[in-house]
Amino acid sequence: MEVERGSVDGPARPAGCPAGEAASGDPLPGRRSVDFPVAAVLPAGGCGERAGIATPKQFCAFLNRPLLSYTIEAFERVAWIEHIVVVVAKENLHQMMDIIQQFSHKKVTVVLGGSTRHRSIFKGLEAFREQSDGVTLRKPEVVIIHDAVRPFVDEDFLLKITVAAKDQGASGAVRPLVSTVIATTSEGYLDHSLERARYRASEMPQGFLYDIIYRAYQQCCETDFEFGTECLHLASHYCGTKAKLIEGPPTLWKVTYKQDLFAAEGIIKDMLSHNGCVVAGGCAPSVQLACELQKTLEARSMQVDVISGPPGSRAVLVSGTWNFIHIAVDSSCLDDMAKLVKTFQDSKHAVLYPVVLILVHLNLQPQCSVTERMRALGAIRSLATEAKHGNILLYGILLSRDKALEQWDESMENVAQIIAALVKDRNPGLVGQLLVA
């Protein structure tokens, strides 16, 4: 098997396209276009035994969303993938249908799996034959098989796998071995070790000409169905297909253990924290503070856009950003925030990823006591509670202007630090709190 080194550095970040919209799919210069039908099969029938948790790991949630939904989205946003067949166990069927509805997945067909991995994949492939209800999905020329618990796969690498499968009949992702593989004796002693440089770890995704992998499964024996796990082996053994192996990025790892769920959540949070949008009112102090925040936050490697005008404008959504800082200087700020919250709710911008919305109240009246200021903004908690139901995390920061230049610069650093922490952590425990910078 030939190994080709990939050039993909990491997963496409969630903000790559606005929620609910697919990427254009237009080929980049030098890339081959996909002008043939492509589909994906995601086996998701595992019980999560190795994770040591009661809920199968593909249905475990972080940021209020099941792991499986993140993987589905990675395929749905690829315009040239027509259908996604998700294979689940019978006991998880209703839960899967709820996920499709809640997160507005459009390309998904759900089928019931078998008792083993290979049986489930075969069931997924059979979905492109006539089904019991008379509905038939268009048979793809290339089918991609991918684990439901590998959410960080991007379009560039899927394209490499798809094109190689079209040309060679089969293709698969590989990664270098991290540890040396050894063989042991029956008594538990070292027998021998393998030369690590000669071997690779087989990963997903894998791509196949549909007719080849379907024919391979038709010829499988019971031993294959019961104990086999490697799809590329079936294509080679039963169809004589030589698979093209492509070295994939480190982000192709599989969520296997409980701690992997925390790692996946950390990656998603990190990807969501790179961009922000400052919404400034029309007054000069608000615009000035917005520009200062932009400069301070960008010094922390956060790309920030500044938008002036009505806070309810849908223009703030078109960038695909999930972090917004609204600057207010008077008591009408909560009305403005309520309009912004409604904008997110109406557009369903927070369906896939939680939106962070931070109110920075710039106090221009130094004679007001802290108690009076906090009382005036006390309603932020009720608004935050309502927003939280829509996956919108609303926080407040109080900033006073009555400071010397040196103190003001320090306050700006404090505000930027608080904003960066709120955006990165997305801590639901701080929702509705008013922080003083």
XYZ file of C-alpha atoms in Angstrom:
437
model
C 0.000 0.000 0.000
C 1.326 3.383 -1.019
C 1.396 6.194 1.534
C 0.939 9.800 0.486
C 1.690 12.626 2.901
C -1.128 15.125 3.363
C -0.730 18.863 3.790
C -3.692 19.514 6.078
C -2.647 21.263 9.285
C -5.881 21.199 11.276
C -9.644 21.017 11.287
C -11.845 23.618 9.704
C -12.907 25.884 12.539
C -16.634 26.082 13.303
C -16.769 29.716 12.163
C -15.742 28.666 8.656
C -19.286 29.307 7.474
C -22.407 30.672 9.115
C -24.618 28.274 11.056
C -27.052 26.421 8.864
C -25.209 27.186 5.628
C -22.905 24.887 3.746
C -19.548 25.892 2.394
C -19.518 26.730 -1.266
C -17.639 23.605 -2.274
C -15.929 25.493 -5.071
C -12.553 23.942 -5.746
C -9.483 25.952 -4.846
C -6.868 26.583 -7.548
C -4.990 23.381 -8.226
C -7.634 21.156 -6.652
C -9.691 18.646 -8.549
C -13.401 19.305 -8.551
C -15.915 16.662 -7.504
C -18.274 16.131 -10.431
C -19.558 12.703 -9.388
C -21.991 11.637 -6.626
C -20.422 11.190 -3.177
C -22.046 10.013 0.050
C -20.913 9.163 3.560
C -21.699 6.363 5.989
C -21.170 7.070 9.686
C -21.383 3.977 11.919
C -22.704 5.176 15.291
C -23.958 2.017 16.932
C -21.199 1.495 19.501
C -21.992 1.165 23.186
C -18.989 3.156 24.456
C -17.697 0.355 26.661
C -14.094 1.610 26.692
C -15.204 5.098 27.689
C -16.541 3.685 30.949
C -19.758 5.738 30.851
C -23.405 4.739 30.669
C -24.214 6.894 27.626
C -22.608 5.826 24.320
C -19.906 8.403 23.689
C -21.323 9.479 20.323
C -24.380 10.772 22.213
C -22.441 12.450 25.017
C -22.875 16.223 24.886
C -20.556 19.152 25.376
C -21.528 22.779 24.806
C -25.130 21.483 24.865
C -24.636 19.352 21.778
C -23.953 15.608 21.197
C -20.588 14.594 19.788
C -22.279 12.897 16.842
C -23.868 16.179 15.753
C -20.424 17.809 15.408
C -19.295 14.980 13.122
C -22.445 15.212 11.009
C -21.917 18.957 10.613
C -18.362 18.392 9.362
C -19.846 16.398 6.452
C -22.960 18.510 5.925
C -21.009 21.672 5.273
C -19.233 19.969 2.343
C -21.496 20.877 -0.574
C -20.431 18.000 -2.828
C -21.401 15.299 -0.296
C -25.014 14.486 -1.185
C -26.143 12.112 1.553
C -25.018 11.119 5.039
C -26.213 7.748 6.311
C -25.959 7.425 10.078
C -26.176 3.876 11.421
C -27.449 3.563 14.991
C -28.601 0.872 17.376
C -32.351 0.342 17.689
C -32.431 1.700 21.253
C -30.902 4.999 20.075
C -33.174 5.578 17.085
C -35.513 8.101 18.726
C -32.577 9.968 20.248
C -30.956 10.196 16.824
C -34.130 11.557 15.244
C -34.355 14.186 17.988
C -30.769 15.274 17.243
C -31.569 15.695 13.553
C -34.564 17.876 14.364
C -32.927 19.920 17.129
C -29.800 20.783 15.157
C -31.471 21.060 11.742
C -29.404 18.405 9.985
C -30.618 18.219 6.397
C -28.678 15.535 4.532
C -29.058 12.706 7.051
C -30.738 9.340 6.606
C -30.860 7.081 9.677
C -30.762 3.295 9.455
C -30.615 0.596 12.104
C -27.276 -1.163 12.506
C -26.228 -4.681 13.239
C -24.581 -6.402 16.168
C -21.011 -5.620 15.028
C -19.167 -2.809 13.296
C -18.976 -4.497 9.883
C -22.640 -5.507 10.000
C -23.568 -1.899 10.746
C -21.470 -0.532 7.891
C -23.057 -3.036 5.514
C -26.492 -1.845 6.664
C -25.391 1.700 5.894
C -24.257 0.741 2.402
C -27.546 -1.059 1.761
C -29.393 2.221 2.359
C -28.465 3.129 -1.214
C -30.415 0.136 -2.462
C -34.219 0.143 -2.409
C -35.507 0.538 1.148
C -38.584 -0.994 2.740
C -40.524 2.273 2.508
C -39.831 2.521 -1.206
C -37.469 5.488 -0.838
C -34.128 5.062 -2.555
C -31.103 7.301 -2.117
C -29.072 7.949 -5.246
C -26.239 5.456 -5.386
C -22.918 7.281 -4.979
C -19.910 6.621 -7.124
C -17.694 7.130 -4.076
C -18.718 6.453 -0.493
C -16.775 7.733 2.516
C -16.848 5.652 5.685
C -16.049 7.597 8.833
C -16.369 7.031 12.574
C -19.127 9.059 14.213
C -16.748 9.912 17.065
C -14.111 11.641 14.920
C -15.556 15.178 14.654
C -12.461 17.036 13.421
C -12.257 16.185 9.743
C -12.222 18.987 7.193
C -13.176 19.352 3.552
C -9.619 19.443 2.204
C -8.806 16.033 3.616
C -12.183 14.577 2.602
C -11.386 15.749 -0.922
C -8.026 13.955 -0.886
C -9.700 10.727 0.266
C -12.506 11.054 -2.287
C -10.278 11.740 -5.278
C -7.916 8.889 -4.349
C -10.851 6.505 -3.980
C -12.189 7.549 -7.387
C -8.791 6.933 -8.989
C -7.665 3.829 -7.084
C -10.892 2.197 -5.907
C -10.047 2.588 -2.230
C -8.222 5.046 0.001
C -7.655 5.571 3.692
C -6.147 7.874 6.272
C -3.065 6.833 8.210
C -1.018 8.368 11.002
C 2.507 7.614 12.267
C 2.670 5.272 15.233
C 3.203 7.122 18.501
C 4.493 4.143 20.474
C 6.539 1.100 19.507
C 4.402 -2.003 18.940
C 5.614 -5.112 20.722
C 4.563 -8.756 20.768
C 4.419 -10.701 24.030
C 4.704 -14.335 24.887
C 1.851 -16.275 26.474
C 3.662 -15.875 29.811
C 3.639 -12.086 29.525
C 7.260 -11.539 28.474
C 8.596 -9.538 25.534
C 8.761 -11.602 22.371
C 9.777 -9.034 19.755
C 9.086 -5.444 18.657
C 8.207 -3.991 15.288
C 10.224 -1.390 13.464
C 7.977 1.601 14.076
C 9.072 3.570 10.991
C 7.732 0.827 8.707
C 4.187 0.874 10.115
C 1.258 3.273 10.292
C -1.910 3.491 12.341
C -5.016 3.081 10.198
C -7.505 5.902 10.778
C -10.693 7.242 9.293
C -12.014 8.516 6.917
C -11.748 5.821 4.271
C -13.116 6.144 0.757
C -14.244 3.525 -1.750
C -15.857 3.154 -5.087
C -19.305 2.142 -3.927
C -19.517 -0.930 -6.134
C -16.207 -2.250 -4.795
C -16.935 -1.961 -1.074
C -20.512 -3.186 -1.487
C -19.318 -6.242 -3.406
C -16.691 -6.891 -0.733
C -19.324 -6.894 1.994
C -21.537 -9.205 -0.035
C -18.708 -11.764 -0.017
C -17.803 -11.420 3.675
C -17.763 -14.515 5.806
C -19.171 -14.705 9.350
C -15.692 -14.314 10.830
C -15.273 -11.028 8.985
C -18.620 -9.749 10.198
C -18.074 -10.885 13.751
C -14.457 -9.918 14.403
C -13.275 -7.687 11.549
C -12.829 -3.921 11.832
C -10.752 -2.846 8.803
C -12.772 -1.916 5.689
C -9.659 -1.520 3.522
C -8.758 -5.142 4.214
C -12.133 -6.314 2.899
C -11.726 -4.350 -0.338
C -8.250 -5.822 -0.792
C -9.134 -9.396 0.175
C -12.378 -9.788 -1.767
C -11.925 -7.368 -4.674
C -8.146 -7.176 -5.056
C -8.255 -3.394 -4.671
C -4.974 -1.724 -3.800
C -5.762 1.127 -1.388
C -4.043 4.495 -1.604
C -3.005 5.587 1.920
C -2.833 9.269 2.756
C -1.154 10.602 5.863
C -3.723 12.674 7.692
C -3.522 15.498 10.228
C -3.276 14.831 13.975
C -6.874 16.026 14.389
C -8.254 12.743 13.012
C -8.072 11.171 16.461
C -11.017 9.230 17.780
C -12.933 9.957 20.968
C -12.434 6.673 22.776
C -12.165 7.382 26.485
C -13.983 9.715 28.836
C -11.076 12.153 28.974
C -11.220 12.456 25.171
C -14.598 14.161 25.510
C -12.964 16.931 27.562
C -10.225 17.253 24.941
C -12.816 17.558 22.156
C -14.669 20.232 24.097
C -11.426 22.141 24.592
C -10.685 22.057 20.865
C -14.156 23.354 19.977
C -13.897 26.142 22.559
C -10.488 27.135 21.246
C -11.710 27.262 17.649
C -14.702 29.380 18.661
C -12.562 31.904 20.523
C -10.454 33.266 17.665
C -12.980 35.780 16.319
C -15.170 38.471 17.815
C -17.413 41.345 16.874
C -17.754 44.604 18.811
C -21.161 46.240 18.366
C -20.900 49.970 19.112
C -23.665 52.497 19.458
C -23.734 55.780 17.612
C -22.196 58.020 20.312
C -18.523 58.999 20.221
C -17.503 57.396 23.591
C -18.984 54.055 22.491
C -17.179 54.084 19.143
C -13.917 55.132 20.794
C -14.149 52.309 23.338
C -14.931 49.844 20.534
C -11.778 50.830 18.676
C -9.681 50.571 21.842
C -11.123 47.124 22.608
C -10.433 45.998 19.062
C -6.778 46.966 19.386
C -6.382 45.403 22.846
C -8.100 42.142 21.914
C -6.180 41.780 18.658
C -2.979 42.065 20.697
C -4.243 38.834 22.299
C -4.448 37.150 18.861
C -8.215 37.568 18.562
C -9.507 38.849 15.233
C -12.105 41.543 15.958
C -14.518 43.433 13.725
C -16.288 46.624 14.811
C -19.875 47.309 13.759
C -21.630 50.607 14.450
C -25.367 51.066 14.187
C -28.575 49.493 15.474
C -27.796 46.461 17.665
C -30.615 44.457 16.133
C -29.104 44.580 12.652
C -28.706 41.145 11.049
C -25.432 42.382 9.570
C -23.650 41.254 12.739
C -24.420 37.641 11.882
C -23.035 37.326 8.392
C -19.434 36.824 9.501
C -20.124 33.486 11.162
C -18.847 34.793 14.500
C -20.009 33.383 17.828
C -18.608 36.113 20.119
C -20.152 39.573 20.416
C -19.304 42.512 22.667
C -22.012 45.162 22.875
C -20.976 48.563 24.228
C -23.628 50.673 25.963
C -23.439 54.046 27.680
C -26.988 54.623 28.937
C -29.917 52.898 30.594
C -31.376 51.761 27.266
C -28.646 49.135 26.987
C -30.887 46.276 28.111
C -33.451 47.099 25.441
C -30.664 47.030 22.879
C -29.369 43.740 24.276
C -32.845 42.228 24.148
C -33.042 43.144 20.449
C -29.670 41.546 19.821
C -30.719 38.388 21.672
C -33.911 38.226 19.600
C -31.874 38.607 16.425
C -29.817 35.553 17.356
C -32.912 33.597 18.346
C -34.813 34.412 15.153
C -31.838 33.536 12.950
C -31.075 30.348 14.937
C -27.477 31.500 15.014
C -26.822 29.650 18.283
C -28.243 26.268 17.251
C -24.886 24.626 16.544
C -22.574 26.600 18.821
C -23.301 28.727 21.904
C -23.085 32.448 21.276
C -21.212 34.573 23.825
C -22.782 37.997 24.231
C -20.964 40.428 26.530
C -22.468 43.735 27.608
C -19.777 46.305 28.382
C -21.523 49.168 30.165
C -19.395 52.306 29.970
C -20.360 54.499 32.910
C -19.888 58.208 32.198
C -21.332 59.393 35.528
C -18.668 59.006 38.223
C -21.003 60.358 40.899
C -23.136 57.206 40.777
C -22.334 54.631 43.414
C -21.515 51.059 42.528
C -24.740 50.004 44.212
C -26.778 52.316 41.974
C -24.988 51.116 38.876
C -25.593 47.469 39.731
C -29.224 48.150 40.556
C -29.699 49.877 37.213
C -28.325 46.791 35.465
C -29.972 44.227 37.734
C -32.358 43.157 34.980
C -29.440 41.635 33.089
C -29.940 38.421 35.052
C -33.502 37.852 33.864
C -32.497 38.627 30.287
C -29.510 36.282 30.590
C -31.742 33.489 31.925
C -34.062 33.856 28.949
C -31.152 34.003 26.504
C -29.549 30.896 27.990
C -32.536 28.812 26.899
C -31.574 29.739 23.333
C -27.917 28.710 23.817
C -26.866 32.363 24.202
C -24.481 33.076 27.083
C -24.951 36.657 28.277
C -22.411 38.309 30.573
C -21.967 41.870 31.841
C -18.908 44.065 32.486
C -19.081 47.440 34.232
C -16.434 49.985 33.227
C -16.154 53.535 34.622
C -14.573 56.371 32.669
C -13.621 58.496 35.739
C -9.991 57.378 35.826
C -6.577 58.791 35.090
C -4.951 57.734 31.822
C -2.729 55.167 33.520
C -5.679 53.664 35.380
C -7.749 53.669 32.202
C -5.094 51.712 30.322
C -5.055 49.184 33.163
C -8.852 48.951 33.055
C -8.736 48.296 29.315
C -6.318 45.446 29.895
C -8.645 44.094 32.580
C -11.655 44.299 30.254
C -9.758 42.518 27.476
C -8.625 39.816 29.893
C -12.178 39.273 31.169
C -13.590 39.163 27.634
C -10.940 36.687 26.468
C -11.643 34.440 29.462
C -15.424 34.537 28.977
C -15.070 33.799 25.270
C -12.617 30.942 25.808
C -14.268 29.285 28.819
C -17.936 29.818 27.907
C -18.706 29.265 31.563
C -22.475 28.899 32.129
C -21.974 29.566 35.831
C -21.111 33.212 35.147
C -24.119 33.880 32.921
C -26.041 36.928 34.141
C -23.219 38.126 36.365
C -22.012 41.729 36.288
C -18.223 41.883 36.483
C -16.411 45.107 37.430
C -13.242 45.999 35.499
